[in-house]
Short mmCIF file of C-alpha atoms in Angstrom, two decimals:
data_model
loop_
_atom_site.label_atom_id
_atom_site.label_comp_id
_atom_site.label_asym_id
_atom_site.label_seq_id
_atom_site.Cartn_x
_atom_site.Cartn_y
_atom_site.Cartn_z
CA MET A 1 105.20 67.58 103.37
CA THR A 2 102.59 68.27 100.67
CA THR A 3 103.89 70.57 97.94
CA PRO A 4 102.21 73.93 98.60
CA SER A 5 100.06 75.55 95.93
CA PRO A 6 101.38 78.76 94.24
CA ILE A 7 98.27 80.66 95.08
CA TRP A 8 96.23 81.25 98.30
CA CYS A 9 94.62 78.00 99.17
CA LYS A 10 92.76 78.11 102.47
CA THR A 11 92.19 75.00 104.54
CA LYS A 12 90.00 74.11 107.40
CA THR A 13 92.76 75.03 109.89
CA ASP A 14 93.18 78.52 108.36
CA VAL A 15 96.59 77.67 107.07
CA SER A 16 97.49 78.98 103.63
CA PHE A 17 100.53 79.26 101.26
CA PHE A 18 101.52 82.09 99.01
CA THR A 19 104.38 82.12 96.47
CA SER A 20 106.34 84.91 94.86
CA GLU A 21 109.26 84.94 92.42
CA SER A 22 112.18 87.18 91.55
CA VAL A 23 114.79 87.21 88.79
CA THR A 24 118.47 88.17 88.53
CA GLU A 25 119.93 91.00 86.50
CA GLY A 26 120.86 88.50 83.84
CA HIS A 27 117.36 87.24 83.17
CA PRO A 28 116.54 88.16 79.61
CA ASP A 29 113.55 90.30 80.54
CA LYS A 30 115.68 92.19 83.11
CA VAL A 31 118.39 92.63 80.47
CA ALA A 32 115.74 94.44 78.41
CA ASP A 33 114.55 96.51 81.40
CA ALA A 34 118.16 97.59 82.25
CA ILE A 35 118.76 98.81 78.77
CA SER A 36 115.53 100.82 78.70
CA ASP A 37 116.11 102.34 82.11
CA GLY A 38 119.75 102.94 81.20
CA LEU A 39 118.76 104.92 78.16
CA LEU A 40 116.13 106.81 80.13
CA ASP A 41 118.73 107.89 82.70
CA ALA A 42 121.24 108.92 80.08
CA MET A 43 118.64 111.15 78.60
CA LEU A 44 117.47 112.64 81.87
CA SER A 45 121.06 113.35 82.91
CA GLN A 46 121.25 115.77 80.00
CA ASP A 47 117.66 116.91 79.73
CA GLU A 48 115.34 116.48 82.73
CA THR A 49 112.34 117.15 80.54
CA SER A 50 112.99 114.11 78.29
CA ARG A 51 109.81 112.15 77.68
CA CYS A 52 110.48 108.52 76.98
CA ALA A 53 108.77 105.18 76.53
CA ILE A 54 111.65 102.99 75.51
CA GLU A 55 111.15 99.34 74.67
CA THR A 56 113.88 96.75 74.24
CA MET A 57 113.95 93.24 72.93
CA ALA A 58 116.93 90.98 73.20
CA ALA A 59 117.01 87.67 71.44
CA GLY A 60 119.89 85.50 70.36
CA GLY A 61 122.71 87.83 69.19
CA VAL A 62 120.46 90.79 68.51
CA VAL A 63 119.09 93.73 70.71
CA LEU A 64 116.39 95.97 69.27
CA VAL A 65 115.68 99.30 70.87
CA ALA A 66 112.41 100.92 69.99
CA GLY A 67 109.66 103.25 71.14
CA GLU A 68 109.44 106.96 71.91
CA ALA A 69 112.09 109.46 73.04
CA THR A 70 111.57 113.26 72.83
CA THR A 71 114.69 114.83 74.28
CA LYS A 72 117.29 117.46 73.80
CA SER A 73 119.99 115.06 74.86
CA TYR A 74 122.35 113.09 72.66
CA VAL A 75 122.95 109.47 73.65
CA ASP A 76 125.01 106.92 71.72
CA VAL A 77 122.32 104.16 71.99
CA THR A 78 124.52 101.31 70.65
CA SER A 79 127.40 102.03 73.06
CA LEU A 80 125.15 102.23 75.99
CA VAL A 81 123.56 98.91 75.07
CA ARG A 82 126.94 97.32 74.81
CA ARG A 83 128.15 98.74 78.14
CA THR A 84 124.94 97.55 79.85
CA LEU A 85 125.24 93.98 78.53
CA THR A 86 128.91 93.66 79.52
CA ARG A 87 128.32 95.17 83.01
CA ILE A 88 125.58 92.43 83.67
CA GLY A 89 128.10 89.80 82.60
CA TYR A 90 127.19 89.06 78.99
CA ASP A 91 130.72 89.49 77.64
CA ASN A 92 131.00 85.97 76.12
CA PRO A 93 128.81 84.24 73.53
CA GLU A 94 128.85 81.01 75.74
CA ARG A 95 126.96 82.99 78.39
CA GLY A 96 124.10 83.73 76.15
CA LEU A 97 125.10 87.04 74.47
CA ASP A 98 128.24 89.01 73.85
CA GLY A 99 127.69 92.74 74.33
CA ARG A 100 130.91 93.48 72.52
CA SER A 101 129.82 91.94 69.22
CA CYS A 102 126.05 91.58 69.21
CA GLY A 103 123.81 93.26 66.72
CA VAL A 104 122.05 96.43 67.94
CA LEU A 105 119.17 97.83 66.02
CA VAL A 106 117.64 101.25 66.92
CA ALA A 107 114.08 102.39 65.98
CA LEU A 108 113.32 105.33 68.28
CA ASN A 109 110.86 108.03 67.36
CA ASN A 110 109.49 111.30 68.86
CA GLN A 111 106.54 111.13 71.21
CA SER A 112 103.21 111.39 69.34
CA PRO A 113 102.15 115.06 69.24
CA ASP A 114 98.57 113.88 70.15
CA ILE A 115 99.94 112.69 73.54
CA ALA A 116 102.41 115.59 74.06
CA GLN A 117 99.75 118.21 73.79
CA GLY A 118 97.98 116.72 76.79
CA LEU A 119 101.12 116.92 78.87
CA VAL A 120 101.81 120.53 78.13
CA THR A 121 98.23 121.77 77.91
CA SER A 122 96.06 119.73 80.25
CA TRP A 123 92.29 119.14 80.11
CA GLU A 124 91.90 121.58 83.09
CA THR A 125 93.75 124.28 81.07
CA ARG A 126 91.65 123.75 78.03
CA MET A 127 88.53 123.98 80.02
CA GLY A 128 89.62 127.00 81.89
CA LEU A 129 89.70 125.27 85.28
CA ALA A 130 93.50 125.42 85.87
CA ARG A 131 94.24 127.36 88.96
CA GLU A 132 97.81 126.21 89.82
CA ALA A 133 100.89 125.35 87.96
CA ALA A 134 100.33 121.62 88.66
CA ASP A 135 96.93 121.77 86.95
CA ARG A 136 98.60 122.64 83.59
CA GLN A 137 100.39 119.16 83.16
CA GLY A 138 98.14 116.28 82.31
CA ALA A 139 98.77 112.56 82.87
CA GLY A 140 100.82 110.90 80.10
CA ASP A 141 98.30 108.01 79.80
CA GLN A 142 95.05 106.75 81.10
CA GLY A 143 94.92 103.79 83.40
CA MET A 144 94.71 102.70 87.11
CA MET A 145 97.68 102.18 89.42
CA PHE A 146 98.07 100.49 92.80
CA GLY A 147 100.35 100.73 95.75
CA TYR A 148 100.66 98.33 98.58
CA ALA A 149 102.17 97.90 102.03
CA CYS A 150 101.88 95.49 104.95
CA SER A 151 103.52 94.76 108.30
CA GLU A 152 105.07 91.46 107.34
CA THR A 153 108.66 92.86 107.04
CA PRO A 154 110.52 95.87 108.37
CA THR A 155 110.32 97.48 104.93
CA LEU A 156 106.53 96.93 104.89
CA MET A 157 106.61 94.58 101.96
CA PRO A 158 104.98 91.03 101.70
CA LEU A 159 107.38 88.44 102.99
CA PRO A 160 107.38 86.16 99.94
CA ILE A 161 108.54 88.74 97.44
CA ASP A 162 111.01 90.25 99.91
CA VAL A 163 112.75 86.89 100.45
CA ALA A 164 112.71 86.15 96.75
CA HIS A 165 114.39 89.47 95.84
CA ARG A 166 117.07 89.05 98.59
CA LEU A 167 117.82 85.53 97.27
CA ALA A 168 118.17 86.93 93.73
CA GLU A 169 120.48 89.59 94.99
CA GLN A 170 122.51 87.12 96.82
CA LEU A 171 122.81 85.01 93.70
CA ALA A 172 124.27 88.05 91.86
CA LEU A 173 126.58 88.83 94.81
CA VAL A 174 128.15 85.37 95.09
CA ARG A 175 128.66 85.35 91.20
CA ARG A 176 130.34 88.74 91.11
CA SER A 177 132.51 88.20 94.23
CA GLY A 178 133.77 84.82 92.91
CA THR A 179 132.31 82.88 95.83
CA MET A 180 130.43 80.90 93.17
CA GLY A 181 132.35 82.13 90.23
CA TYR A 182 131.03 79.32 87.97
CA LEU A 183 127.58 81.01 87.88
CA ARG A 184 126.43 82.86 84.84
CA PRO A 185 124.14 85.91 84.90
CA ASP A 186 120.67 84.38 84.39
CA GLY A 187 118.67 83.16 87.40
CA LYS A 188 115.33 83.03 89.04
CA THR A 189 114.13 82.48 92.65
CA GLN A 190 110.74 81.47 94.06
CA VAL A 191 109.63 81.50 97.60
CA THR A 192 106.53 79.86 99.22
CA VAL A 193 105.57 81.11 102.66
CA ARG A 194 103.23 79.40 105.04
CA TYR A 195 100.64 81.59 106.74
CA GLU A 196 98.41 81.02 109.73
CA GLY A 197 95.55 83.43 109.27
CA ASP A 198 97.21 86.55 107.90
CA ARG A 199 100.49 85.94 109.71
CA PRO A 200 103.52 84.46 107.90
CA VAL A 201 105.01 81.77 110.13
CA ALA A 202 107.41 79.72 107.92
CA ILE A 203 109.26 79.51 104.71
CA ALA A 204 108.12 76.32 103.14
CA THR A 205 109.65 75.94 99.72
CA VAL A 206 112.42 77.76 97.89
CA VAL A 207 113.13 77.16 94.16
CA ILE A 208 116.45 78.43 92.72
CA SER A 209 117.30 78.20 89.05
CA ALA A 210 120.83 79.42 88.48
CA GLN A 211 122.67 79.45 85.14
CA HIS A 212 126.04 77.77 85.48
CA ASP A 213 129.24 76.68 83.61
CA PRO A 214 128.78 73.25 81.92
CA ASP A 215 131.29 71.39 84.10
CA VAL A 216 129.51 72.08 87.39
CA SER A 217 127.60 69.22 89.02
CA LEU A 218 124.09 69.63 90.39
CA HIS A 219 125.39 68.23 93.77
CA GLN A 220 127.98 71.00 94.06
CA LEU A 221 125.60 73.76 92.86
CA THR A 222 122.98 72.64 95.43
CA ALA A 223 125.47 72.52 98.26
CA ASP A 224 126.91 75.97 97.44
CA VAL A 225 123.44 77.49 97.06
CA LEU A 226 122.40 76.15 100.48
CA GLN A 227 125.59 77.53 102.12
CA PHE A 228 126.21 80.76 100.33
CA VAL A 229 122.73 81.90 99.11
CA LEU A 230 119.88 80.39 101.14
CA ALA A 231 121.36 80.35 104.69
CA PRO A 232 122.63 83.99 104.72
CA VAL A 233 119.32 85.28 103.45
CA VAL A 234 116.73 83.31 105.47
CA SER A 235 118.64 84.02 108.77
CA ARG A 236 117.52 87.70 108.44
CA TYR A 237 113.84 86.84 108.91
CA ASP A 238 111.91 86.12 112.05
CA VAL A 239 110.01 83.12 110.68
CA ASP A 240 110.62 79.39 110.87
CA ALA A 241 113.16 78.37 108.21
CA SER A 242 114.01 74.86 109.61
CA GLN A 243 111.88 72.84 107.33
CA ILE A 244 112.52 74.46 103.85
CA GLU A 245 112.23 72.28 100.84
CA LEU A 246 115.01 73.48 98.55
CA LEU A 247 114.79 72.88 94.84
CA VAL A 248 117.81 73.88 92.77
CA ASN A 249 117.67 73.70 88.89
CA PRO A 250 114.77 71.28 88.94
CA THR A 251 115.49 70.29 85.29
CA GLY A 252 118.92 69.13 86.38
CA ARG A 253 120.97 71.54 84.13
CA PHE A 254 120.84 75.29 83.32
CA VAL A 255 123.71 76.19 81.03
CA ILE A 256 122.01 77.96 78.12
CA GLY A 257 120.35 81.03 79.50
CA GLY A 258 119.99 84.82 78.96
CA PRO A 259 118.67 86.04 75.59
CA MET A 260 120.12 82.87 73.96
CA GLY A 261 117.68 80.77 75.97
CA ASP A 262 114.67 83.03 75.72
CA ALA A 263 113.85 86.36 74.22
CA GLY A 264 113.78 89.27 76.65
CA LEU A 265 111.26 92.08 76.64
CA THR A 266 110.95 95.34 78.53
CA GLY A 267 108.06 95.30 81.03
CA ARG A 268 107.40 91.60 81.10
CA LYS A 269 108.11 91.16 84.79
CA ILE A 270 105.62 93.64 86.29
CA ILE A 271 104.65 91.34 89.20
CA VAL A 272 108.35 90.79 90.09
CA ASP A 273 108.68 94.65 89.98
CA THR A 274 105.86 95.26 92.47
CA TYR A 275 104.49 92.96 95.18
CA GLY A 276 104.84 89.46 93.95
CA GLY A 277 101.17 89.04 93.23
CA MET A 278 100.09 89.84 96.76
CA ALA A 279 98.49 93.09 95.64
CA ARG A 280 96.83 94.08 92.32
CA HIS A 281 98.63 95.67 89.48
CA GLY A 282 97.27 98.21 87.07
CA GLY A 283 98.88 96.58 84.12
CA GLY A 284 101.40 99.19 83.05
CA ALA A 285 105.09 98.43 83.11
CA PHE A 286 107.68 100.86 84.59
CA SER A 287 111.08 100.51 82.93
CA GLY A 288 111.95 102.86 80.06
CA LYS A 289 109.20 105.32 81.05
CA ASP A 290 109.82 108.79 82.39
CA ALA A 291 107.72 110.16 85.30
CA THR A 292 105.15 111.93 83.11
CA LYS A 293 103.85 108.39 82.52
CA VAL A 294 101.55 107.75 85.53
CA ASP A 295 102.15 104.04 84.94
CA ARG A 296 105.35 104.72 86.78
CA SER A 297 105.06 107.88 88.86
CA ALA A 298 101.64 107.22 90.22
CA ALA A 299 102.53 103.65 91.11
CA TYR A 300 105.48 105.02 93.11
CA ALA A 301 103.36 107.68 94.71
CA LEU A 302 100.71 105.12 95.77
CA ARG A 303 103.40 102.86 97.31
CA TRP A 304 104.46 105.90 99.31
CA VAL A 305 100.78 106.47 100.41
CA ALA A 306 100.29 102.82 101.40
CA LYS A 307 103.49 102.63 103.19
CA ASN A 308 102.87 105.69 105.19
CA VAL A 309 99.36 104.48 106.16
CA VAL A 310 100.88 101.31 107.58
CA ALA A 311 103.75 103.17 109.13
CA ALA A 312 101.27 105.62 110.78
CA GLY A 313 99.62 102.54 112.49
CA LEU A 314 96.33 103.16 110.63
CA ALA A 315 96.31 99.53 109.31
CA THR A 316 98.50 96.47 108.98
CA ARG A 317 97.68 96.13 105.32
CA CYS A 318 96.87 98.89 102.87
CA GLU A 319 96.25 98.96 99.13
CA ALA A 320 95.93 102.43 97.51
CA GLN A 321 94.48 102.79 94.02
CA ALA A 322 94.27 105.94 91.66
CA ALA A 323 92.98 106.18 88.13
CA TYR A 324 93.75 108.79 85.53
CA ALA A 325 92.53 110.12 82.15
CA ILE A 326 95.23 110.94 79.60
CA GLY A 327 95.74 114.74 79.43
CA ARG A 328 93.91 115.46 82.70
CA ALA A 329 95.90 116.45 85.88
CA HIS A 330 93.65 115.31 88.66
CA PRO A 331 93.07 111.62 89.14
CA VAL A 332 89.49 110.50 88.29
CA SER A 333 89.31 108.31 91.40
CA VAL A 334 91.32 107.42 94.52
CA ALA A 335 90.53 104.56 96.88
CA ILE A 336 92.05 103.03 100.04
CA ASP A 337 91.39 99.44 101.12
CA THR A 338 92.86 98.16 104.39
CA PHE A 339 91.22 94.77 104.16
CA GLY A 340 89.54 95.03 107.59
CA THR A 341 92.80 95.86 109.32
CA GLY A 342 92.19 99.64 109.66
CA VAL A 343 91.85 101.24 113.06
CA VAL A 344 89.38 103.79 111.54
CA PRO A 345 87.13 103.47 108.47
CA ASP A 346 88.77 103.34 105.05
CA SER A 347 86.86 106.52 104.11
CA ARG A 348 88.56 108.55 106.93
CA ILE A 349 91.98 107.30 105.80
CA THR A 350 91.14 108.20 102.17
CA ASP A 351 90.14 111.69 103.31
CA ALA A 352 93.42 112.00 105.22
CA VAL A 353 95.36 110.89 102.13
CA MET A 354 93.60 113.40 99.94
CA ASP A 355 94.30 116.22 102.47
CA VAL A 356 98.06 115.28 102.67
CA VAL A 357 99.00 113.97 99.28
CA ASP A 358 98.72 115.73 95.94
CA LEU A 359 98.37 113.10 93.22
CA ARG A 360 98.53 115.38 90.17
CA PRO A 361 101.42 114.14 88.02
CA ALA A 362 103.42 117.35 88.18
CA SER A 363 103.07 117.41 91.95
CA ILE A 364 104.19 113.74 92.32
CA ILE A 365 107.19 114.45 90.03
CA GLU A 366 108.17 117.44 92.19
CA ARG A 367 107.52 115.83 95.54
CA LEU A 368 109.39 112.62 94.81
CA GLY A 369 112.12 114.10 92.71
CA LEU A 370 111.39 112.06 89.64
CA ARG A 371 113.21 114.09 87.01
CA ARG A 372 116.52 112.73 88.35
CA PRO A 373 118.48 109.94 86.54
CA ILE A 374 117.72 107.43 89.20
CA PHE A 375 115.86 104.71 87.42
CA SER A 376 118.54 102.25 86.65
CA GLN A 377 118.77 101.56 90.36
CA THR A 378 115.07 100.31 90.24
CA THR A 379 115.48 97.87 87.49
CA CYS A 380 116.38 94.81 89.52
CA TYR A 381 115.26 93.30 92.82
CA GLY A 382 112.19 95.32 93.22
CA HIS A 383 111.03 98.90 92.69
CA PHE A 384 109.61 98.76 96.20
CA GLY A 385 110.94 97.76 99.50
CA ARG A 386 114.48 98.87 99.15
CA GLU A 387 115.06 101.94 101.32
CA LEU A 388 117.75 103.66 99.32
CA ASP A 389 118.47 107.38 99.38
CA ASP A 390 117.11 107.94 95.89
CA PHE A 391 113.99 105.83 96.59
CA THR A 392 111.91 108.77 97.97
CA TRP A 393 108.68 106.86 97.61
CA GLU A 394 109.98 104.49 100.35
CA ARG A 395 110.20 107.36 102.93
CA ARG A 396 107.81 107.47 105.89
CA ASP A 397 107.74 111.25 105.95
CA ILE A 398 103.98 111.76 105.93
CA ALA A 399 103.05 109.14 108.49
CA ALA A 400 102.74 111.66 111.27
CA GLN A 401 100.42 113.79 109.18
CA LEU A 402 98.29 110.88 108.28
CA GLN A 403 97.95 109.83 111.91
CA GLN A 404 95.58 112.68 112.23
CA ALA A 405 92.99 110.35 110.80
CA ARG A 406 92.82 108.53 114.14
#
């Protein structure tokens, strides 16, 4: 078969291919995300009003933690970094980093007072327009955020990114369980899905790059990936998986990995974190940021909106967008796009959303419970599409209200 393109490429028969990727917890960028989110959670557990924008870089044998943290809590940053690294599996220099002995540098400062004043005294307050408590807290930054949902999977996520995440999870599972004990923490997955029209019909190509011990042959690795990683995952999906082209470690070897193989940075996997490229992204990363940063909280709220629009049967695809001005509580714009799949005009769905959902930052934080130390759970395998108890933005609790738009 012809190798599919990694982007939409329409043909005369209306067949197309779309590709998404995921990474494991040991990928250097995810190591950085895990440290940033771990520090955020540690601060929130002692002080729910902590305001953080924590950035981490991991390279070679050094981890640098920098950024902003205004908090009443006390966190031993160095100890938390070491615990995070060893939990992931970096407890031996041969694996790319040894959390017990690596260098840890800390350069954290308080949040800029120019930003802080917009959080505690919003534009609406200064203009004399504040009428409710939620009006008094402004957005922590300007920018635009997106949320997306579609009917391709039971969790209302696009199929390519959903399969890629589950494969990455499975890689970590078989490593930790000892089923493939020769694996090391770093890894990536990539999934290409064949579409007919807008309907996913087959998984065409899967690429799996898995860090491994040096004495493991590519033949053994490929056979084990097929049996213990690929087969259990693709069997969960109601699409054709009989003709998958499987590529395992296409360079032939993947021994040097983690921060020893490539520098890791917080927030460098924003497409992995969201919808695998199927929907737009506002540009702001999530990890290390508390919920006053609308980069994170509004993106979660908009996933909640889009998911409930689809769950309500108002569309089979929905993208929700909001934009904010720093220091202002109310979004400057809200838009809904159902890509022609809506059962009513998008304007009616937008009106229903505005009637049901309060997108002011303080209201989002309260409704979704985003002052809790829950963010380490979001770091790997997708912020969206995992219906865990703490992932309040994955609930379908406003679908019935939105159905009134019919």
